[in-house]
Each structure stands twice: as C-alpha cells, then as structure tokens.
XYZ file of C-alpha atoms in Angstrom:
448
model
C -2.908 4.217 25.401
C -1.275 4.645 21.947
C 1.140 2.142 21.602
C 3.763 0.956 19.167
C 5.713 -2.278 19.817
C 9.316 -2.284 21.228
C 12.027 -3.724 18.574
C 13.704 -6.552 20.414
C 16.638 -7.620 18.389
C 17.143 -11.152 18.230
C 19.397 -11.217 14.889
C 22.669 -11.432 17.265
C 21.285 -15.221 18.746
C 20.980 -13.665 21.788
C 17.982 -13.503 24.432
C 14.737 -13.913 22.995
C 11.944 -11.036 23.119
C 10.570 -11.012 26.612
C 7.512 -8.826 25.938
C 4.370 -10.632 25.989
C 2.360 -10.083 22.457
C 1.280 -6.564 22.231
C -1.956 -5.850 22.945
C -4.725 -5.399 20.154
C -5.479 -1.714 18.945
C -8.662 -0.223 18.180
C -9.415 2.737 16.437
C -10.085 5.270 19.382
C -9.826 8.739 20.700
C -6.811 10.093 23.542
C -7.999 13.019 25.099
C -4.442 14.389 26.408
C -4.988 18.083 27.315
C -7.649 19.637 28.921
C -7.478 23.454 29.787
C -3.644 23.919 31.246
C -2.823 20.569 32.082
C -2.385 17.194 30.681
C -4.628 14.495 30.923
C -5.148 10.785 29.367
C -8.640 9.458 28.698
C -9.137 6.827 25.864
C -12.580 6.030 24.388
C -12.811 3.464 21.753
C -14.815 4.290 18.560
C -17.101 1.231 18.331
C -19.590 3.884 16.643
C -19.978 7.564 16.202
C -19.225 9.443 19.327
C -20.672 13.174 20.232
C -18.192 15.548 21.730
C -19.826 18.356 23.710
C -20.338 20.429 27.038
C -23.413 18.735 27.331
C -24.120 15.568 29.528
C -25.674 13.940 26.994
C -22.589 14.060 24.821
C -20.941 10.721 24.358
C -17.623 12.504 25.446
C -18.640 15.282 28.126
C -15.925 18.175 28.421
C -18.685 19.858 30.957
C -15.443 22.069 32.309
C -14.503 23.184 28.992
C -16.355 26.622 28.576
C -15.374 27.228 25.071
C -17.084 23.558 23.787
C -20.816 23.891 22.605
C -23.163 21.719 24.156
C -23.020 19.413 21.085
C -19.687 20.139 19.518
C -18.470 17.853 17.046
C -18.929 13.993 16.135
C -16.235 11.509 15.243
C -16.280 8.292 13.667
C -13.692 5.665 12.510
C -14.473 5.113 8.631
C -12.249 3.291 6.022
C -8.962 3.205 7.905
C -9.276 6.473 8.976
C -11.566 9.000 10.728
C -14.673 11.400 10.124
C -14.833 14.392 11.798
C -18.132 16.574 11.765
C -18.546 20.002 13.239
C -22.013 20.453 14.576
C -21.960 24.158 14.349
C -19.879 24.806 17.091
C -19.688 28.416 18.015
C -15.790 28.370 18.577
C -15.322 26.068 15.794
C -13.581 22.476 15.527
C -10.092 22.062 14.338
C -8.051 19.318 12.964
C -4.723 19.050 12.164
C -4.281 22.863 12.912
C -7.202 23.871 10.479
C -10.849 24.999 11.460
C -13.056 22.863 9.489
C -16.047 23.821 7.656
C -18.367 20.559 8.094
C -16.752 17.490 7.569
C -13.352 15.704 6.765
C -11.702 12.442 6.248
C -8.321 12.675 8.199
C -5.920 9.500 8.803
C -4.900 8.033 12.035
C -2.785 10.432 14.224
C -4.348 13.135 13.148
C -4.629 15.960 16.069
C -8.152 17.404 16.909
C -8.951 20.587 19.172
C -12.403 21.694 20.442
C -12.135 24.331 22.578
C -9.188 24.112 25.116
C -8.936 20.357 24.804
C -6.652 18.449 22.472
C -7.655 15.042 21.395
C -5.317 12.727 19.198
C -7.323 10.239 16.566
C -5.465 6.900 16.780
C -4.956 3.107 17.911
C -5.999 2.630 21.469
C -4.612 -0.791 23.331
C -8.014 -2.421 24.485
C -6.629 -3.857 27.569
C -4.031 -1.122 28.590
C -6.552 0.513 31.504
C -3.898 2.349 32.980
C -3.446 6.144 31.846
C -0.314 8.109 31.217
C 1.552 8.160 34.438
C 4.635 10.490 35.877
C 6.965 8.664 37.698
C 9.467 10.796 39.283
C 10.701 12.642 36.399
C 9.606 10.469 33.939
C 6.654 10.044 31.745
C 5.288 6.614 31.202
C 3.296 6.062 28.515
C 1.691 2.272 27.415
C 4.591 2.462 25.233
C 7.382 3.202 27.569
C 5.634 1.049 29.999
C 6.057 -1.949 28.046
C 9.335 -0.895 27.248
C 10.196 -0.435 30.624
C 9.116 -3.967 31.278
C 11.340 -5.406 28.856
C 14.304 -3.312 30.269
C 13.713 -4.431 33.732
C 13.369 -7.834 32.674
C 16.937 -8.160 31.047
C 18.324 -6.123 34.237
C 16.803 -8.850 36.661
C 18.115 -11.704 34.233
C 21.706 -10.123 34.583
C 21.754 -9.548 30.612
C 23.973 -7.064 28.932
C 21.476 -4.254 27.536
C 21.814 -2.348 24.225
C 19.913 0.396 23.653
C 19.252 1.726 20.144
C 17.750 5.036 19.126
C 17.941 8.541 18.100
C 19.501 11.826 19.876
C 17.247 12.774 22.340
C 14.427 10.014 22.890
C 15.572 9.088 26.122
C 18.098 6.257 26.236
C 19.826 7.255 29.185
C 16.393 7.323 31.356
C 15.938 3.641 30.228
C 19.792 2.871 31.463
C 19.063 4.439 34.830
C 15.766 2.150 35.023
C 17.860 -0.654 33.850
C 20.080 0.217 36.828
C 17.266 0.564 39.184
C 15.442 -2.841 38.326
C 18.621 -5.180 38.944
C 20.300 -7.058 41.605
C 22.989 -4.233 41.754
C 20.799 -1.213 42.452
C 22.355 -0.138 45.451
C 25.576 0.110 43.873
C 26.938 3.243 41.530
C 25.445 3.955 38.409
C 28.716 4.738 36.385
C 28.036 6.500 33.095
C 30.244 7.829 30.445
C 30.084 8.750 26.540
C 32.015 6.396 24.889
C 32.461 9.099 21.873
C 35.196 10.701 23.911
C 37.216 7.827 24.297
C 39.826 8.315 22.169
C 42.779 5.781 21.909
C 45.416 7.841 23.250
C 43.530 8.115 26.960
C 40.798 5.039 26.423
C 43.303 2.753 28.880
C 43.401 5.985 31.424
C 39.567 6.397 31.554
C 38.324 2.655 31.487
C 41.267 1.220 33.634
C 42.629 3.893 35.879
C 46.027 4.851 36.373
C 48.660 4.512 38.992
C 51.296 7.039 40.234
C 54.581 6.936 38.668
C 52.827 5.175 35.362
C 53.960 7.860 32.942
C 54.352 11.838 33.831
C 52.082 13.382 36.064
C 49.988 10.205 36.676
C 47.957 10.290 39.900
C 46.046 7.163 41.320
C 42.797 7.052 40.040
C 40.010 4.601 39.119
C 39.088 3.787 35.926
C 35.277 3.437 34.943
C 35.021 -0.276 34.878
C 36.388 -0.453 38.686
C 34.290 2.471 39.900
C 31.251 0.749 38.088
C 31.771 -2.550 40.050
C 28.948 -3.665 42.230
C 26.806 -1.679 39.979
C 26.065 -0.561 36.594
C 28.306 0.859 34.046
C 26.342 2.648 31.039
C 28.402 3.668 27.863
C 26.583 6.050 25.593
C 27.576 6.132 22.139
C 29.379 3.358 21.886
C 28.730 3.082 18.238
C 31.207 6.044 17.602
C 34.621 3.959 19.498
C 37.476 3.127 17.317
C 38.543 -0.350 16.568
C 41.548 0.229 18.527
C 39.309 1.274 21.607
C 36.856 -1.644 20.686
C 39.337 -4.072 21.092
C 40.678 -2.823 24.612
C 37.223 -3.016 25.859
C 36.125 -6.202 24.598
C 39.227 -7.631 26.292
C 38.012 -6.012 29.434
C 34.521 -7.249 29.484
C 35.913 -11.121 28.409
C 37.792 -11.100 31.535
C 36.054 -8.923 33.886
C 38.965 -8.143 35.350
C 41.387 -4.507 34.927
C 45.008 -3.531 35.338
C 45.466 0.227 35.845
C 48.127 1.957 33.457
C 51.509 2.121 36.155
C 50.923 -1.194 37.349
C 49.589 -2.986 40.730
C 47.137 -5.894 40.963
C 44.765 -6.849 38.552
C 41.627 -6.165 39.832
C 38.513 -8.158 39.216
C 35.341 -6.044 38.369
C 31.741 -6.919 38.716
C 29.194 -4.777 36.916
C 25.644 -4.727 34.812
C 26.732 -3.461 31.356
C 24.362 -1.153 29.555
C 24.991 0.704 26.658
C 23.487 2.903 23.813
C 23.721 4.400 20.324
C 21.900 6.291 17.718
C 24.516 4.559 15.046
C 23.025 1.633 13.149
C 25.309 -0.995 14.180
C 24.666 -3.602 11.938
C 25.855 -1.262 8.736
C 28.724 -0.301 11.321
C 29.435 -4.236 11.370
C 28.506 -4.740 7.741
C 31.189 -1.750 7.005
C 33.717 -3.110 9.290
C 33.554 -0.171 11.621
C 32.239 -2.339 14.498
C 33.410 -5.564 16.117
C 30.935 -8.482 15.515
C 32.324 -10.048 18.612
C 31.746 -6.917 20.582
C 28.594 -6.365 19.482
C 27.612 -10.221 20.380
C 29.085 -9.086 24.035
C 27.056 -6.177 24.459
C 23.524 -7.237 23.019
C 22.545 -9.537 25.428
C 19.103 -8.021 25.088
C 18.662 -5.353 22.570
C 15.781 -2.703 22.792
C 14.872 0.049 20.501
C 13.247 3.679 21.658
C 11.172 4.974 18.974
C 11.403 8.541 17.879
C 9.327 10.701 19.156
C 7.221 11.409 16.208
C 5.941 7.822 16.937
C 5.091 8.674 20.656
C 3.003 12.010 20.162
C 0.611 11.184 23.151
C 3.386 12.078 25.706
C 4.243 15.301 24.415
C 1.650 17.262 26.295
C 3.188 15.648 29.531
C 6.660 15.933 28.643
C 5.730 19.313 28.015
C 4.242 19.855 31.589
C 6.772 18.353 33.549
C 9.608 20.252 32.083
C 11.149 21.517 34.838
C 11.772 25.467 33.867
C 8.029 25.812 33.048
C 6.842 26.149 36.777
C 9.698 28.677 38.066
C 8.785 30.800 34.772
C 5.120 30.908 36.042
C 3.552 30.213 32.226
C 0.656 28.365 31.269
C 0.295 26.076 28.370
C -2.265 27.009 25.988
C -4.407 24.230 24.084
C -3.180 25.446 20.563
C 0.252 26.071 21.877
C 0.167 22.091 22.926
C -1.331 21.423 19.673
C 1.036 23.069 17.653
C 3.973 21.445 19.057
C 1.831 17.715 18.623
C 1.793 18.581 14.429
C 5.816 18.940 14.257
C 8.239 16.419 13.739
C 11.276 16.696 16.333
C 14.623 16.118 14.892
C 16.096 16.515 18.399
C 12.990 14.368 20.033
C 12.545 15.177 24.079
C 15.137 17.237 24.129
C 14.743 19.283 20.879
C 10.851 19.671 22.228
C 11.882 20.904 25.717
C 14.693 23.263 24.493
C 11.578 24.525 22.144
C 9.523 25.091 24.898
C 12.206 27.080 26.817
C 12.893 29.466 23.894
C 9.091 29.830 23.860
C 9.307 30.845 27.462
C 11.812 33.380 26.796
C 9.780 34.652 23.290
C 6.867 35.370 25.526
C 8.577 37.249 28.091
C 10.086 39.272 25.694
C 6.876 40.243 24.234
C 5.276 41.038 27.345
C 8.026 43.427 28.128
C 7.596 45.082 24.693
C 3.935 45.596 25.184
C 4.687 46.990 28.716
C 1.396 45.924 30.073
C 1.345 43.722 33.290
C 0.292 40.324 32.955
C -0.258 38.063 36.041
C 0.713 34.946 34.058
C 1.886 34.150 30.571
C -0.024 32.076 28.212
C 2.231 30.124 25.660
C 0.559 30.521 22.110
C 1.710 28.836 18.979
C 3.453 32.193 17.734
C 6.134 32.028 20.677
C 7.094 28.625 19.083
C 9.909 28.859 16.819
C 10.412 25.878 14.801
C 13.861 24.266 14.716
C 16.194 23.507 11.652
C 14.845 20.171 10.181
C 11.653 20.303 12.153
C 8.609 19.229 9.638
C 6.266 21.839 8.380
C 2.561 20.993 9.961
C 0.303 18.360 8.140
C -1.686 18.826 5.036
C -5.084 20.410 5.454
C -7.810 17.307 6.214
C -9.521 16.340 3.155
C -13.466 16.577 2.839
C -14.785 13.089 3.865
C -15.309 10.915 0.863
C -18.807 9.293 -0.007
C -17.433 5.932 0.472
C -16.216 7.011 4.486
C -19.605 8.327 4.643
C -21.535 5.293 3.444
C -19.424 3.457 5.656
C -20.541 5.625 8.833
C -23.969 5.211 7.871
C -24.098 1.720 7.630
C -22.186 1.396 10.931
C -24.728 3.750 12.314
C -27.979 1.520 10.700
C -26.332 -1.859 12.266
C -25.494 -0.063 15.899
C -28.817 0.981 16.310
C -30.315 -2.676 15.067
C -27.832 -4.158 17.557
C -29.464 -2.073 20.726
C -33.015 -2.589 19.237
C -32.266 -5.870 19.635
C -32.780 -6.173 15.452
C -36.619 -4.472 15.940
C -36.682 -2.207 12.959
C -39.352 0.328 14.333
C -37.033 0.522 17.257
C -34.481 1.122 16.037
C -35.525 3.904 13.464
C -37.105 5.889 16.290
C -33.711 5.918 17.751
C -32.046 7.141 14.932
C -35.263 9.743 14.860
C -35.419 8.487 11.109
C -38.893 7.903 9.297
C -39.321 4.087 9.113
C -39.474 4.318 5.140
C -36.170 5.914 5.055
C -34.714 3.743 7.534
C -35.839 0.436 5.418
C -34.538 2.244 2.067
C -31.121 2.565 3.754
C -31.267 -1.085 4.841
C -31.548 -2.309 1.672
C -28.815 0.191 0.060
C -26.613 -1.236 2.211
C -27.336 -5.000 1.988
C -28.644 -5.061 5.755
C -31.035 -7.831 6.576
C -32.979 -8.151 9.468
C -33.005 -11.426 11.306
C-alpha cells in the first residue's frame, strides 16, 4: 500500500541493494479504519471517486450508518487532492477539521467520514496484498519489502546493520533476521551494547572462569552463548573505542577466551547490530572505527520513523496487547488524532500514549460514576507527549487551477468511456451539449 523504499547503504562497499526496484506509485486513497476495527482497502484515483453509503457510490461504505448516501468526492489534482463534501449530514473532516465545501490538500492528508478513516497518498500499483498482522507484527507494504531485504541478508549469511530512531522496531527486524537464516533453530541472544562499559566488557562478551579474579564464577559470554544462532547487539553506536577494539578482534577471529583462562573456543553466529546513532557522523568524528563499521555492515537497512509509515498506525493501535484486556474500543476520531501526530518515540511512543489514554478514559468514567459497558477512546483522552507535533494546518480552499484540472480530467474520462462520442459523454456527465463543447474548447480538448 503506502510505500517508502528502505535505504540499503552501499557506501561501505559491501553487498549491493537486494530489493527489486520500488513499485510505481499512483495517487490513491487507503481506507484504514472502519467502525471499531482496522482495515486496508486501496483505491487508485484515476478519476473522481464518490464516497458514500449507497451501492452506487464508487467507494461504498454501506456498513457505516454515519455516512450519507453520497457523502464526499475525492480527486487527485495538481500534485495533491481535492475533497468535496456533498452536503453530508454528519460532515467531512480533513486533517481533523470539518470542511465547508471543497478543499485542496497535500498527499498524506487524513480524511474522516462517519466512522471511517482514510489516508490520501500514493499507493503501489503492483502491491495487491493489504496490511497484515503476522504474529505480533504489523506488516505493511513498506515492512514487507524491508523484511524481504532482511531475510535475504540472513540467507546470504551477511552481517546486518539496522539504522533507525528509537522505537521504530529494530529488534523486531533483528528477530526476523534470525528466523529467516540458516541458524533459526539456534539461540537468539540480544544485548544492549550501550551497557558494555570498558571495565566489564570483556567479562560480558567473552565470559569468565572461576578463579580469574576475586568473586569470578564460570559463566559463558555473549559470543559463546550466541554460537549456532544469532547475536543481536543493539545501540552499537554507543560503544567506546576501547570496547570497539575488543569486539572487532573477536569478530575477526571468531574465537574467544574467557577471563581467567581456559581453552580458546570457536564461535559461529550470525551478527546483527542496530543503532539510532548516525554512524557516518560518528566515524567522521573519530568516535567509531572504520574497520568495525565495515565488519558489521555487510548489509545495511534503515527503518523509517512512524510519521513516514502512518498507514500502520491503526493496526499498531489495534494490536497493542493491553487494548483487549482493558475492554475498550477505539473511535474513528481517536485513530484520526493519532494519525495526525508525529510520534518522537515512534511505535513505542504511540503505544505508550494509547495506554495512557486507557487510564484517562477509565478515570473519567469513575468520576462520572455512570455505568459504561465498554469505554470508547476519544481524542480528549489522548495526552500528547513532549516533542510531538501539533496537528497539520487546516486544509486550504481548492484553487482555481485544481478545479480546472479536475474538470479537464472529468471531461477526458467521460470521452474515454463514451469512445470519444461527445453527445454520449455529455449525457454521462448530465451536461447540456453546448456546455460540454464549450468546456472542451476551454481546455483545448479535441475530439478524434
């Protein structure tokens, strides 16, 4: 559906990009919420589409009782979208604001009609599958391609470096890397490299033997524990240079000796690392070793922040574990409000905000002391965390250029459907022939 291609970093001279070219994008709309559940229905906007409850509507929302028979029109024009309310009873909302008649909006606008939430933006023409929930993971078209790259890296046996902001789901990708590789039946060992201080790094990485130092016990290190499986070191960019040197030597030799002596032990594992640090900037500043960077970045993928993956937000909300146990439902305005925010903590921040909203709704219900069968979350229950952006500006009135482009496209579409028969095309549009031909002349359209 909505797709932003993952970045495979080839500047290190390692593996080339693994993905096929990104699919061509078309202007379209993506229905992401219906009633109280996430959904995923994509419609390309080759022409104006009418949204309504009637079976005659191009986009039929027959189960949404708050949607009028012919509720709103949407059309792609002038690099954006034109949304027109058709005197609907309950209103058409764009980016959280009820529109009066017609507005022009940029790609990425959120449209709400009744209990249905729609994202306006590019859709991938050859991506037939909707967003899926696989286990505990939400897999959109973007995630599907990203996971394909990660799976290919695992099957190649290439070390993987995952770049991305905090909370974007880097560990989920690391687990997919492990599950997709030849060592999937082995252990998956995860550790935050940020905790590997120089004084304890060797003990953590290589293990200890009784008698090696005061209080030492026999304990396997991270590298030996991961042998036969996958080692995932998160926040690799936070390692000190001293620890980087020790880690590099172990990665090169693939053997370890525990502190306190003993035999050298061979280790064999897939290596996955992740960081939210700009490793190129860290290298340029002398804070990250170039040889270690080359060693860990056999293939590099970058995970986009959540504000570039907003089609996933309804599904991420609906699959938050606490939602079912709290016996609450999500309203369409609540989902809309979440989609209109930028979340600094990404997936983690979004789900934390949902948990807080559940608490706020329960507190509100207790204050009212009124029996409620099931709580329904509303935007008022949402506390916006520090750093989250304000809602986007109100949509602007449609420009004359956008209206002209819409009109021209409607004329061409009618002619195409009528096999270039002007009389029939005018009838299809319910337009007098004289008016139809005058508009053809205005837009420089000639009949074949």
